[in-house]
XYZ file of C-alpha atoms in Angstrom:
227
model
C 0.000 0.000 0.000
C 1.363 3.397 -1.017
C 0.491 6.620 0.741
C -0.114 9.766 -1.296
C 0.664 13.131 0.319
C 0.178 16.637 -1.026
C 2.760 18.596 0.959
C 1.221 22.026 0.635
C 2.552 25.389 1.717
C -0.622 26.229 3.656
C -2.333 22.850 4.090
C -1.406 19.227 3.476
C -3.595 16.226 2.706
C -3.045 12.485 2.448
C -4.855 9.620 0.770
C -4.574 5.927 0.001
C -5.916 3.801 -2.853
C -8.030 0.999 -1.404
C -10.892 -1.166 -2.660
C -10.684 0.347 -6.117
C -10.994 3.965 -5.034
C -9.098 6.818 -3.444
C -9.790 7.321 0.250
C -8.876 10.607 1.874
C -7.423 10.250 5.351
C -9.361 12.044 8.061
C -8.316 12.941 11.588
C -10.293 12.349 14.785
C -12.297 15.508 14.093
C -13.333 14.323 10.648
C -11.099 16.741 8.744
C -9.090 15.614 5.719
C -6.973 18.786 5.793
C -3.889 19.232 7.953
C -2.607 22.808 8.256
C 1.122 22.863 7.449
C 1.906 24.414 10.823
C 4.296 23.129 13.497
C 4.192 24.469 17.050
C 7.251 24.169 19.291
C 6.152 24.548 22.966
C 8.682 26.430 25.071
C 8.532 23.667 27.682
C 9.604 21.070 25.122
C 6.782 18.790 26.256
C 5.836 17.622 23.730
C 8.710 18.663 21.442
C 6.311 19.689 18.675
C 2.646 19.671 17.638
C 1.325 19.684 14.060
C -1.913 20.672 12.371
C -4.900 22.569 13.699
C -3.590 22.755 17.263
C -0.394 24.346 15.983
C -2.298 26.785 13.788
C -4.469 27.817 16.752
C -1.307 28.812 18.654
C -0.301 31.424 16.060
C -2.188 34.230 17.804
C -1.028 33.297 21.325
C 2.637 32.478 20.673
C 3.469 33.328 17.057
C 7.249 33.071 17.513
C 6.886 29.378 18.323
C 4.816 28.368 15.291
C 6.543 27.618 11.987
C 4.467 27.774 8.823
C 4.912 28.362 5.081
C 8.339 26.705 5.340
C 7.864 25.154 1.880
C 8.942 28.535 0.536
C 12.310 28.144 2.265
C 13.097 24.668 0.942
C 16.101 24.849 -1.356
C 16.526 28.587 -0.826
C 19.705 30.395 0.148
C 19.617 32.755 3.111
C 20.559 35.585 0.763
C 17.600 34.911 -1.564
C 14.842 37.576 -1.724
C 12.193 35.099 -0.513
C 13.941 34.855 2.858
C 13.972 38.619 3.279
C 10.290 38.740 2.328
C 9.345 36.043 4.811
C 11.304 37.705 7.598
C 8.934 40.652 7.190
C 5.735 38.584 7.051
C 6.177 35.811 9.648
C 6.699 36.140 13.394
C 9.151 33.282 13.887
C 12.888 33.793 13.420
C 14.711 32.819 10.231
C 18.494 32.771 10.666
C 21.600 31.951 8.640
C 23.216 28.593 9.398
C 26.624 30.055 8.540
C 26.611 28.427 5.096
C 23.978 30.679 3.516
C 21.124 28.293 4.279
C 18.033 29.468 6.184
C 17.015 27.861 9.457
C 14.015 28.390 11.706
C 15.062 29.395 15.235
C 12.951 29.141 18.402
C 13.332 28.919 22.165
C 12.723 25.628 23.934
C 13.723 24.585 27.458
C 15.538 27.897 27.830
C 17.775 27.241 24.827
C 17.738 28.330 21.209
C 17.039 25.516 18.806
C 17.377 25.635 15.041
C 15.865 23.472 12.327
C 16.191 23.403 8.566
C 12.942 23.759 6.582
C 13.049 20.108 5.521
C 13.245 19.012 9.149
C 10.042 20.915 9.876
C 8.397 19.461 6.761
C 9.467 16.039 8.021
C 7.347 16.587 11.145
C 4.298 17.194 8.961
C 5.053 14.096 6.878
C 5.543 12.046 10.029
C 2.224 13.289 11.397
C 0.464 12.236 8.187
C 2.223 8.866 8.276
C 0.893 8.233 11.788
C -2.563 9.314 10.632
C -2.371 6.826 7.763
C -1.292 4.034 10.066
C -4.155 4.796 12.430
C -6.599 4.991 9.508
C -5.533 1.742 7.838
C -4.107 -0.336 10.660
C -0.984 -0.936 8.563
C 2.599 0.280 8.849
C 2.969 2.305 5.639
C 6.482 3.191 4.451
C 6.155 4.027 0.748
C 4.844 7.414 -0.312
C 4.322 9.566 -3.392
C 4.545 13.262 -2.557
C 3.224 16.172 -4.593
C 4.898 19.552 -4.208
C 4.367 23.116 -5.510
C 4.604 23.540 -9.274
C 7.733 25.684 -9.218
C 9.945 23.199 -7.361
C 13.154 22.260 -9.187
C 15.039 18.966 -8.954
C 17.113 20.147 -5.993
C 14.000 21.092 -4.036
C 12.362 17.768 -4.854
C 15.436 15.945 -3.582
C 15.236 17.923 -0.352
C 11.617 16.779 0.017
C 12.859 13.201 -0.449
C 15.290 13.858 2.391
C 12.422 15.157 4.539
C 10.482 11.962 3.813
C 13.468 9.871 4.890
C 13.691 11.834 8.147
C 10.005 11.005 8.691
C 10.673 7.302 8.139
C 9.115 7.231 4.676
C 10.438 5.968 1.365
C 9.571 8.509 -1.324
C 8.756 6.480 -4.436
C 8.352 9.729 -6.348
C 8.121 13.475 -5.767
C 6.056 15.188 -8.458
C 4.619 18.681 -9.039
C 0.958 19.055 -8.145
C -0.061 19.958 -11.748
C 1.552 16.761 -13.034
C -0.428 14.754 -10.483
C -3.578 16.522 -11.675
C -2.705 15.619 -15.273
C -2.291 11.965 -14.286
C -5.689 11.998 -12.607
C -7.327 13.731 -15.571
C -5.797 11.272 -18.031
C -6.998 8.351 -15.934
C -10.556 9.655 -15.672
C -10.740 10.514 -19.376
C -8.875 7.333 -20.356
C -6.473 9.368 -22.507
C -3.376 8.167 -20.694
C -3.935 4.667 -22.058
C -0.918 3.457 -24.025
C -3.206 2.525 -26.936
C -4.616 6.025 -27.203
C -2.450 8.117 -29.541
C -4.368 11.399 -29.647
C -2.345 14.221 -28.171
C -4.114 16.385 -25.617
C -3.211 19.805 -24.264
C -4.696 20.517 -20.840
C -4.710 23.650 -18.699
C -4.422 23.013 -14.972
C -5.349 25.517 -12.277
C -3.853 24.976 -8.831
C -5.888 27.082 -6.406
C -3.556 26.716 -3.439
C -3.849 28.345 -0.064
C -0.731 30.431 -0.598
C -0.326 30.604 -4.359
C -2.336 30.341 -7.578
C -0.455 28.352 -10.220
C -1.438 27.705 -13.835
C 0.281 24.959 -15.815
C -0.097 23.746 -19.407
C 0.492 20.004 -19.819
C 0.757 17.904 -22.979
C -0.497 14.323 -22.719
C 0.496 11.919 -25.472
C -0.245 8.309 -24.596
C 1.743 7.647 -21.424
C 3.968 10.710 -21.906
C 3.270 13.777 -19.782
C 5.143 16.970 -20.647
C 5.042 20.303 -18.852
C 4.700 22.898 -21.631
C 4.382 26.099 -19.639
C 4.240 27.178 -16.004
């Protein structure tokens, strides 16, 4: 059984394919959405909390809640996105000394620092535990979808985050490509025997960004034409 995770900048979701259909994973409150927020309590007990509880802490202790860290994955500390985020988020973003951004927070009276992929790993680990609770199985393999603009380096970093979370990333693909796969499957145009070329326009109405991608589908070949 393979777990599918959309590691979103604002929210993340997970699903499995079982009994011939896709089943969205839901938490104990019946929600299939997990806010991509991680809260680091100053007491260190527990070390971190993910999801809605973390998001609810933003107004009470904003410096202890990391969010939107997808934007920092693969970035250099000197990149404009880091400067922009330093003006729009309450938590601290610092230089690791090698021009890589880290999230800094206080816990047990000490400053702790984490790379963006380590924080993303907490979200992936949370979703893995949710999947195990939902299915009753220990799931290790995962396919992860990421924002459309991610390059190969960023996708490799997401693979590293999956490994930290105890998951084996079978593939890391852009969200629009995943949408193209789903569209081709529903319309039966991804069948190897179907030769008609299709051009599809995909809208990704994300919580933090709005991406538009043009994909070409020719049999089992999927090509990103424009982003």
